[in-house]
PDB file of C-alpha atoms in Angstrom:
ATOM      1  CA  UNK D 251      58.336 -43.760 -42.468  1.00 54.00           C
ATOM      2  CA  UNK D 252      59.590 -47.178 -43.440  1.00 69.00           C
ATOM      3  CA  UNK D 253      57.786 -49.680 -41.248  1.00 77.00           C
ATOM      4  CA  UNK D 254      60.303 -52.521 -41.907  1.00 79.00           C
ATOM      5  CA  UNK D 255      63.226 -50.462 -40.844  1.00 79.00           C
ATOM      6  CA  UNK D 256      61.290 -49.566 -37.775  1.00 74.00           C
ATOM      7  CA  UNK D 257      60.609 -52.972 -37.134  1.00 83.00           C
ATOM      8  CA  UNK D 258      64.298 -54.005 -37.474  1.00 85.00           C
ATOM      9  CA  UNK D 259      65.623 -51.109 -35.605  1.00 84.00           C
ATOM     10  CA  UNK D 260      63.247 -52.397 -32.622  1.00 83.00           C
ATOM     11  CA  UNK D 261      64.507 -55.807 -32.865  1.00 89.00           C
ATOM     12  CA  UNK D 262      68.079 -54.901 -32.920  1.00 92.00           C
ATOM     13  CA  UNK D 263      67.759 -52.446 -30.066  1.00 89.00           C
ATOM     14  CA  UNK D 264      65.215 -54.128 -27.660  1.00 89.00           C
ATOM     15  CA  UNK D 265      67.393 -56.821 -25.808  1.00 92.00           C
ATOM     16  CA  UNK D 266      70.224 -54.049 -25.143  1.00 92.00           C
ATOM     17  CA  UNK D 267      67.741 -51.392 -24.094  1.00 89.00           C
ATOM     18  CA  UNK D 268      65.990 -53.908 -21.707  1.00 90.00           C
ATOM     19  CA  UNK D 269      69.130 -54.977 -20.338  1.00 92.00           C
ATOM     20  CA  UNK D 270      70.486 -51.390 -19.839  1.00 92.00           C
ATOM     21  CA  UNK D 271      67.404 -50.220 -18.274  1.00 91.00           C
ATOM     22  CA  UNK D 272      66.719 -53.335 -15.873  1.00 92.00           C
ATOM     23  CA  UNK D 273      70.467 -53.511 -14.762  1.00 94.00           C
ATOM     24  CA  UNK D 274      70.588 -49.821 -13.918  1.00 94.00           C
ATOM     25  CA  UNK D 275      67.618 -49.687 -11.978  1.00 93.00           C
ATOM     26  CA  UNK D 276      68.543 -52.942 -10.063  1.00 94.00           C
ATOM     27  CA  UNK D 277      72.027 -51.621  -9.216  1.00 96.00           C
ATOM     28  CA  UNK D 278      70.721 -48.684  -7.592  1.00 95.00           C
ATOM     29  CA  UNK D 279      68.489 -50.558  -5.389  1.00 95.00           C
ATOM     30  CA  UNK D 280      71.281 -53.304  -4.622  1.00 95.00           C
ATOM     31  CA  UNK D 281      73.662 -50.577  -3.715  1.00 97.00           C
ATOM     32  CA  UNK D 282      71.148 -48.937  -1.619  1.00 96.00           C
ATOM     33  CA  UNK D 283      70.282 -51.892   0.277  1.00 96.00           C
ATOM     34  CA  UNK D 284      74.206 -52.652   0.853  1.00 96.00           C
ATOM     35  CA  UNK D 285      74.403 -49.313   2.391  1.00 96.00           C
ATOM     36  CA  UNK D 286      71.343 -49.666   4.801  1.00 96.00           C
ATOM     37  CA  UNK D 287      68.172 -48.888   2.999  1.00 95.00           C
ATOM     38  CA  UNK D 288      65.877 -51.860   1.765  1.00 94.00           C
ATOM     39  CA  UNK D 289      63.079 -49.768   0.534  1.00 94.00           C
ATOM     40  CA  UNK D 290      63.770 -51.089  -2.988  1.00 92.00           C
ATOM     41  CA  UNK D 291      64.223 -54.572  -1.836  1.00 90.00           C
ATOM     42  CA  UNK D 292      60.899 -54.498  -0.006  1.00 92.00           C
ATOM     43  CA  UNK D 293      59.160 -53.179  -3.015  1.00 91.00           C
ATOM     44  CA  UNK D 294      60.484 -55.843  -5.422  1.00 90.00           C
ATOM     45  CA  UNK D 295      62.758 -53.580  -7.357  1.00 90.00           C
ATOM     46  CA  UNK D 296      66.154 -55.285  -6.659  1.00 89.00           C
ATOM     47  CA  UNK D 297      65.494 -57.699  -9.450  1.00 91.00           C
ATOM     48  CA  UNK D 298      66.652 -58.397 -13.181  1.00 88.00           C
ATOM     49  CA  UNK D 299      62.921 -58.855 -14.096  1.00 90.00           C
ATOM     50  CA  UNK D 300      62.341 -55.961 -16.445  1.00 88.00           C
ATOM     51  CA  UNK D 301      58.593 -55.938 -15.868  1.00 88.00           C
ATOM     52  CA  UNK D 302      59.498 -54.325 -12.588  1.00 89.00           C
ATOM     53  CA  UNK D 303      61.171 -51.189 -13.789  1.00 88.00           C
ATOM     54  CA  UNK D 304      59.424 -50.610 -17.243  1.00 84.00           C
ATOM     55  CA  UNK D 305      57.199 -47.577 -17.349  1.00 84.00           C
ATOM     56  CA  UNK D 306      54.610 -48.015 -20.028  1.00 83.00           C
ATOM     57  CA  UNK D 307      54.656 -44.199 -20.835  1.00 80.00           C
ATOM     58  CA  UNK D 308      58.485 -43.314 -20.335  1.00 78.00           C
ATOM     59  CA  UNK D 309      60.192 -46.619 -21.661  1.00 79.00           C
ATOM     60  CA  UNK D 310      57.691 -47.390 -24.599  1.00 78.00           C
ATOM     61  CA  UNK D 311      55.285 -44.634 -25.627  1.00 78.00           C
ATOM     62  CA  UNK D 312      57.503 -41.748 -25.310  1.00 72.00           C
ATOM     63  CA  UNK D 313      60.638 -43.169 -27.504  1.00 73.00           C
ATOM     64  CA  UNK D 314      58.060 -44.444 -29.989  1.00 72.00           C
ATOM     65  CA  UNK D 315      56.449 -41.182 -30.430  1.00 72.00           C
ATOM     66  CA  UNK D 316      59.691 -39.326 -30.382  1.00 66.00           C
ATOM     67  CA  UNK D 317      60.999 -41.865 -33.109  1.00 64.00           C
ATOM     68  CA  UNK D 318      58.049 -41.108 -35.440  1.00 67.00           C
ATOM     69  CA  UNK D 319      57.997 -37.193 -34.736  1.00 64.00           C
ATOM     70  CA  UNK D 320      61.627 -36.814 -35.412  1.00 60.00           C
ATOM     71  CA  UNK D 321      62.191 -39.806 -37.988  1.00 61.00           C
ATOM     72  CA  UNK D 322      64.625 -41.225 -35.510  1.00 57.00           C
ATOM     73  CA  UNK D 323      66.636 -38.382 -35.024  1.00 56.00           C
ATOM     74  CA  UNK D 324      66.000 -37.993 -31.141  1.00 60.00           C
ATOM     75  CA  UNK D 325      65.081 -40.471 -28.733  1.00 63.00           C
ATOM     76  CA  UNK D 326      64.439 -40.355 -25.091  1.00 67.00           C
ATOM     77  CA  UNK D 327      62.693 -42.364 -22.463  1.00 70.00           C
ATOM     78  CA  UNK D 328      62.919 -43.328 -18.678  1.00 74.00           C
ATOM     79  CA  UNK D 329      62.150 -46.244 -16.485  1.00 83.00           C
ATOM     80  CA  UNK D 330      60.399 -46.172 -13.245  1.00 86.00           C
ATOM     81  CA  UNK D 331      62.791 -44.581 -10.626  1.00 86.00           C
ATOM     82  CA  UNK D 332      64.176 -46.809  -7.885  1.00 90.00           C
ATOM     83  CA  UNK D 333      62.790 -45.873  -4.407  1.00 92.00           C
ATOM     84  CA  UNK D 334      65.451 -45.006  -2.344  1.00 92.00           C
ATOM     85  CA  UNK D 335      65.349 -43.399   1.223  1.00 93.00           C
ATOM     86  CA  UNK D 336      68.473 -41.556   1.668  1.00 89.00           C
ATOM     87  CA  UNK D 337      67.877 -40.918   5.476  1.00 92.00           C
ATOM     88  CA  UNK D 338      68.034 -44.802   6.061  1.00 95.00           C
ATOM     89  CA  UNK D 339      71.509 -44.991   4.520  1.00 95.00           C
ATOM     90  CA  UNK D 340      74.278 -45.380   7.107  1.00 95.00           C
ATOM     91  CA  UNK D 341      76.065 -42.196   5.964  1.00 95.00           C
ATOM     92  CA  UNK D 342      73.481 -40.595   3.704  1.00 93.00           C
ATOM     93  CA  UNK D 343      75.425 -37.679   2.219  1.00 91.00           C
ATOM     94  CA  UNK D 344      78.368 -40.068   1.333  1.00 94.00           C
ATOM     95  CA  UNK D 345      76.312 -43.273   0.407  1.00 96.00           C
ATOM     96  CA  UNK D 346      74.105 -41.427  -1.706  1.00 95.00           C
ATOM     97  CA  UNK D 347      76.912 -40.809  -4.100  1.00 96.00           C
ATOM     98  CA  UNK D 348      77.604 -44.594  -4.536  1.00 97.00           C
ATOM     99  CA  UNK D 349      73.750 -45.302  -4.817  1.00 97.00           C
ATOM    100  CA  UNK D 350      73.614 -42.788  -7.826  1.00 96.00           C
ATOM    101  CA  UNK D 351      77.015 -44.006  -9.405  1.00 97.00           C
ATOM    102  CA  UNK D 352      75.799 -47.584  -9.434  1.00 97.00           C
ATOM    103  CA  UNK D 353      73.440 -47.023 -12.328  1.00 96.00           C
ATOM    104  CA  UNK D 354      75.711 -45.336 -14.542  1.00 96.00           C
ATOM    105  CA  UNK D 355      78.509 -47.866 -13.869  1.00 98.00           C
ATOM    106  CA  UNK D 356      76.405 -50.769 -14.492  1.00 97.00           C
ATOM    107  CA  UNK D 357      75.885 -49.274 -17.822  1.00 96.00           C
ATOM    108  CA  UNK D 358      79.562 -48.732 -18.568  1.00 98.00           C
ATOM    109  CA  UNK D 359      80.420 -52.282 -17.541  1.00 98.00           C
ATOM    110  CA  UNK D 360      77.625 -53.573 -19.922  1.00 98.00           C
ATOM    111  CA  UNK D 361      79.158 -51.664 -22.653  1.00 97.00           C
ATOM    112  CA  UNK D 362      82.454 -53.413 -22.011  1.00 98.00           C
ATOM    113  CA  UNK D 363      80.681 -56.763 -21.964  1.00 98.00           C
ATOM    114  CA  UNK D 364      78.727 -56.082 -25.471  1.00 98.00           C
ATOM    115  CA  UNK D 365      81.985 -55.182 -26.951  1.00 98.00           C
ATOM    116  CA  UNK D 366      83.634 -58.222 -25.817  1.00 98.00           C
ATOM    117  CA  UNK D 367      80.580 -60.249 -27.213  1.00 97.00           C
ATOM    118  CA  UNK D 368      81.151 -58.571 -30.649  1.00 97.00           C
ATOM    119  CA  UNK D 369      84.788 -59.705 -30.593  1.00 97.00           C
ATOM    120  CA  UNK D 370      83.661 -63.030 -29.634  1.00 96.00           C
ATOM    121  CA  UNK D 371      81.188 -63.564 -32.309  1.00 96.00           C
ATOM    122  CA  UNK D 372      83.245 -62.181 -35.153  1.00 95.00           C
ATOM    123  CA  UNK D 373      86.085 -64.428 -34.090  1.00 95.00           C
ATOM    124  CA  UNK D 374      83.696 -67.327 -34.208  1.00 94.00           C
ATOM    125  CA  UNK D 375      82.981 -66.608 -37.543  1.00 93.00           C
ATOM    126  CA  UNK D 376      79.516 -65.045 -37.255  1.00 91.00           C
ATOM    127  CA  UNK D 377      78.774 -62.839 -40.000  1.00 88.00           C
ATOM    128  CA  UNK D 378      74.915 -62.095 -39.445  1.00 91.00           C
ATOM    129  CA  UNK D 379      74.399 -58.452 -39.560  1.00 93.00           C
ATOM    130  CA  UNK D 380      71.458 -58.736 -37.086  1.00 95.00           C
ATOM    131  CA  UNK D 381      73.805 -59.872 -34.088  1.00 95.00           C
ATOM    132  CA  UNK D 382      76.705 -57.620 -34.960  1.00 96.00           C
ATOM    133  CA  UNK D 383      74.405 -54.700 -34.955  1.00 95.00           C
ATOM    134  CA  UNK D 384      72.861 -55.672 -31.888  1.00 96.00           C
ATOM    135  CA  UNK D 385      76.107 -55.747 -30.091  1.00 97.00           C
ATOM    136  CA  UNK D 386      77.174 -52.279 -31.510  1.00 96.00           C
ATOM    137  CA  UNK D 387      73.747 -51.181 -30.427  1.00 93.00           C
ATOM    138  CA  UNK D 388      74.563 -52.498 -26.881  1.00 95.00           C
ATOM    139  CA  UNK D 389      77.850 -50.416 -26.853  1.00 96.00           C
ATOM    140  CA  UNK D 390      76.156 -47.519 -28.070  1.00 93.00           C
ATOM    141  CA  UNK D 391      72.889 -47.598 -25.677  1.00 91.00           C
ATOM    142  CA  UNK D 392      74.956 -48.275 -22.441  1.00 94.00           C
ATOM    143  CA  UNK D 393      77.192 -45.628 -23.228  1.00 94.00           C
ATOM    144  CA  UNK D 394      74.530 -43.009 -24.133  1.00 91.00           C
ATOM    145  CA  UNK D 395      72.948 -44.018 -20.484  1.00 92.00           C
ATOM    146  CA  UNK D 396      76.095 -43.778 -18.856  1.00 95.00           C
ATOM    147  CA  UNK D 397      76.948 -40.293 -20.040  1.00 94.00           C
ATOM    148  CA  UNK D 398      73.464 -38.977 -20.053  1.00 92.00           C
ATOM    149  CA  UNK D 399      72.831 -40.041 -16.428  1.00 93.00           C
ATOM    150  CA  UNK D 400      76.065 -38.577 -15.267  1.00 96.00           C
ATOM    151  CA  UNK D 401      74.772 -35.034 -16.145  1.00 95.00           C
ATOM    152  CA  UNK D 402      74.984 -33.110 -13.137  1.00 95.00           C
ATOM    153  CA  UNK D 403      71.595 -31.854 -12.776  1.00 93.00           C
ATOM    154  CA  UNK D 404      68.762 -33.575 -10.340  1.00 91.00           C
ATOM    155  CA  UNK D 405      67.190 -35.696 -11.111  1.00 89.00           C
ATOM    156  CA  UNK D 406      69.456 -37.369 -12.820  1.00 92.00           C
ATOM    157  CA  UNK D 407      72.329 -39.351 -11.325  1.00 95.00           C
ATOM    158  CA  UNK D 408      74.928 -36.877 -11.815  1.00 96.00           C
ATOM    159  CA  UNK D 409      72.895 -34.334  -9.832  1.00 94.00           C
ATOM    160  CA  UNK D 410      72.886 -36.866  -6.853  1.00 93.00           C
ATOM    161  CA  UNK D 411      76.674 -37.253  -6.981  1.00 96.00           C
ATOM    162  CA  UNK D 412      77.082 -33.605  -7.159  1.00 95.00           C
ATOM    163  CA  UNK D 413      74.635 -33.063  -4.402  1.00 92.00           C
ATOM    164  CA  UNK D 414      76.595 -35.629  -2.559  1.00 92.00           C
ATOM    165  CA  UNK D 415      79.907 -34.039  -3.174  1.00 93.00           C
ATOM    166  CA  UNK D 416      79.140 -30.454  -2.420  1.00 91.00           C
ATOM    167  CA  UNK D 417      79.323 -29.168   1.165  1.00 90.00           C
ATOM    168  CA  UNK D 418      76.217 -28.287   3.124  1.00 85.00           C
ATOM    169  CA  UNK D 419      75.296 -24.681   2.011  1.00 86.00           C
ATOM    170  CA  UNK D 420      73.899 -22.427  -0.686  1.00 89.00           C
ATOM    171  CA  UNK D 421      74.903 -24.619  -3.469  1.00 87.00           C
ATOM    172  CA  UNK D 422      73.511 -27.838  -2.193  1.00 86.00           C
ATOM    173  CA  UNK D 423      70.217 -26.018  -1.217  1.00 89.00           C
ATOM    174  CA  UNK D 424      70.087 -24.548  -4.532  1.00 90.00           C
ATOM    175  CA  UNK D 425      70.183 -28.100  -6.223  1.00 90.00           C
ATOM    176  CA  UNK D 426      67.479 -29.087  -4.000  1.00 87.00           C
ATOM    177  CA  UNK D 427      65.322 -26.211  -4.957  1.00 92.00           C
ATOM    178  CA  UNK D 428      65.540 -26.770  -8.717  1.00 92.00           C
ATOM    179  CA  UNK D 429      65.250 -30.821  -8.671  1.00 90.00           C
ATOM    180  CA  UNK D 430      61.201 -30.578  -9.186  1.00 91.00           C
ATOM    181  CA  UNK D 431      61.969 -28.855 -12.207  1.00 93.00           C
ATOM    182  CA  UNK D 432      65.230 -30.556 -13.179  1.00 90.00           C
ATOM    183  CA  UNK D 433      63.563 -32.780 -15.742  1.00 86.00           C
ATOM    184  CA  UNK D 434      62.223 -29.770 -17.822  1.00 89.00           C
ATOM    185  CA  UNK D 435      65.690 -28.085 -17.542  1.00 93.00           C
ATOM    186  CA  UNK D 436      67.404 -31.136 -18.667  1.00 89.00           C
ATOM    187  CA  UNK D 437      64.991 -31.589 -21.625  1.00 85.00           C
ATOM    188  CA  UNK D 438      65.440 -27.954 -22.701  1.00 90.00           C
ATOM    189  CA  UNK D 439      69.221 -28.297 -22.518  1.00 91.00           C
ATOM    190  CA  UNK D 440      68.919 -31.498 -24.421  1.00 85.00           C
ATOM    191  CA  UNK D 441      66.620 -29.761 -27.406  1.00 83.00           C
ATOM    192  CA  UNK D 442      68.815 -26.863 -27.431  1.00 88.00           C
ATOM    193  CA  UNK D 443      71.984 -29.150 -28.254  1.00 86.00           C
ATOM    194  CA  UNK D 444      73.824 -28.015 -25.118  1.00 90.00           C
ATOM    195  CA  UNK D 445      73.778 -31.690 -23.512  1.00 89.00           C
ATOM    196  CA  UNK D 446      74.762 -33.533 -26.668  1.00 86.00           C
ATOM    197  CA  UNK D 447      77.331 -31.236 -27.885  1.00 90.00           C
ATOM    198  CA  UNK D 448      79.136 -30.199 -24.708  1.00 93.00           C
ATOM    199  CA  UNK D 449      78.360 -33.218 -22.386  1.00 95.00           C
ATOM    200  CA  UNK D 450      77.236 -36.247 -24.173  1.00 91.00           C
ATOM    201  CA  UNK D 451      79.519 -36.188 -27.215  1.00 92.00           C
ATOM    202  CA  UNK D 452      82.845 -35.616 -25.203  1.00 95.00           C
ATOM    203  CA  UNK D 453      82.005 -38.017 -22.646  1.00 96.00           C
ATOM    204  CA  UNK D 454      80.992 -40.987 -25.284  1.00 94.00           C
ATOM    205  CA  UNK D 455      84.208 -40.298 -27.065  1.00 96.00           C
ATOM    206  CA  UNK D 456      86.013 -40.874 -23.787  1.00 97.00           C
ATOM    207  CA  UNK D 457      83.941 -43.946 -23.294  1.00 97.00           C
ATOM    208  CA  UNK D 458      84.556 -45.373 -26.392  1.00 97.00           C
ATOM    209  CA  UNK D 459      88.574 -44.935 -26.032  1.00 98.00           C
ATOM    210  CA  UNK D 460      88.438 -46.505 -22.796  1.00 98.00           C
ATOM    211  CA  UNK D 461      86.341 -49.431 -23.873  1.00 98.00           C
ATOM    212  CA  UNK D 462      88.508 -49.809 -26.962  1.00 97.00           C
ATOM    213  CA  UNK D 463      91.587 -49.612 -24.762  1.00 97.00           C
ATOM    214  CA  UNK D 464      90.179 -52.384 -22.350  1.00 97.00           C
ATOM    215  CA  UNK D 465      89.193 -54.764 -25.077  1.00 97.00           C
ATOM    216  CA  UNK D 466      92.267 -54.427 -27.188  1.00 96.00           C
ATOM    217  CA  UNK D 467      94.158 -57.531 -25.580  1.00 95.00           C
ATOM    218  CA  UNK D 468      91.258 -59.612 -26.289  1.00 95.00           C
ATOM    219  CA  UNK D 469      90.959 -58.462 -29.824  1.00 94.00           C
ATOM    220  CA  UNK D 470      94.877 -58.969 -30.434  1.00 94.00           C
ATOM    221  CA  UNK D 471      94.310 -62.487 -29.329  1.00 93.00           C
ATOM    222  CA  UNK D 472      91.190 -63.595 -31.132  1.00 91.00           C
ATOM    223  CA  UNK D 473      91.126 -61.567 -34.538  1.00 80.00           C
TER     224      UNK D 473
END
């Protein structure tokens, strides 16, 4: 393992990852408060202070261990989940969908903003590789978080969305029963390549297409 490459990679991705995680979690809390549940707000989680959202194991230790164990081929991590009491939402079933979508939506918006920043710094004549790679990393990190969190299995955001859209009955009850094991099921699907091949890759291709489409007018003006 090349330590210098590791340090460079950490420095390039540190800021994009911190912003991606922090804004994602704060967005959940903000939207939950908007729809009537201020649990996250009372616990100080509706904030852009990254220290409130970082989990020492899931955000720092696990990604580093996986990076060394797989030589950078596979990374995974998580932040402290924002507490949401869905029963306190004004319309629990409907509002749960918006609360769940808030996190991935914030990541997609950040991906667009990093792409815009990349165009601006290139147009300004900045040729420093570090900043260019940071912007590219910002787009990548946020599209990964956007796509991965939309996977329709609890406890991921996509699972919450699916539970909110399904009619009450056997399917919704099934999702509730498997939620305690959802993390392990998702990890197994990730390691088997199912999530990356049949979910992440197609969704990220679509995400890159939309981001490129949205920034095309700006690129045409500045470059």
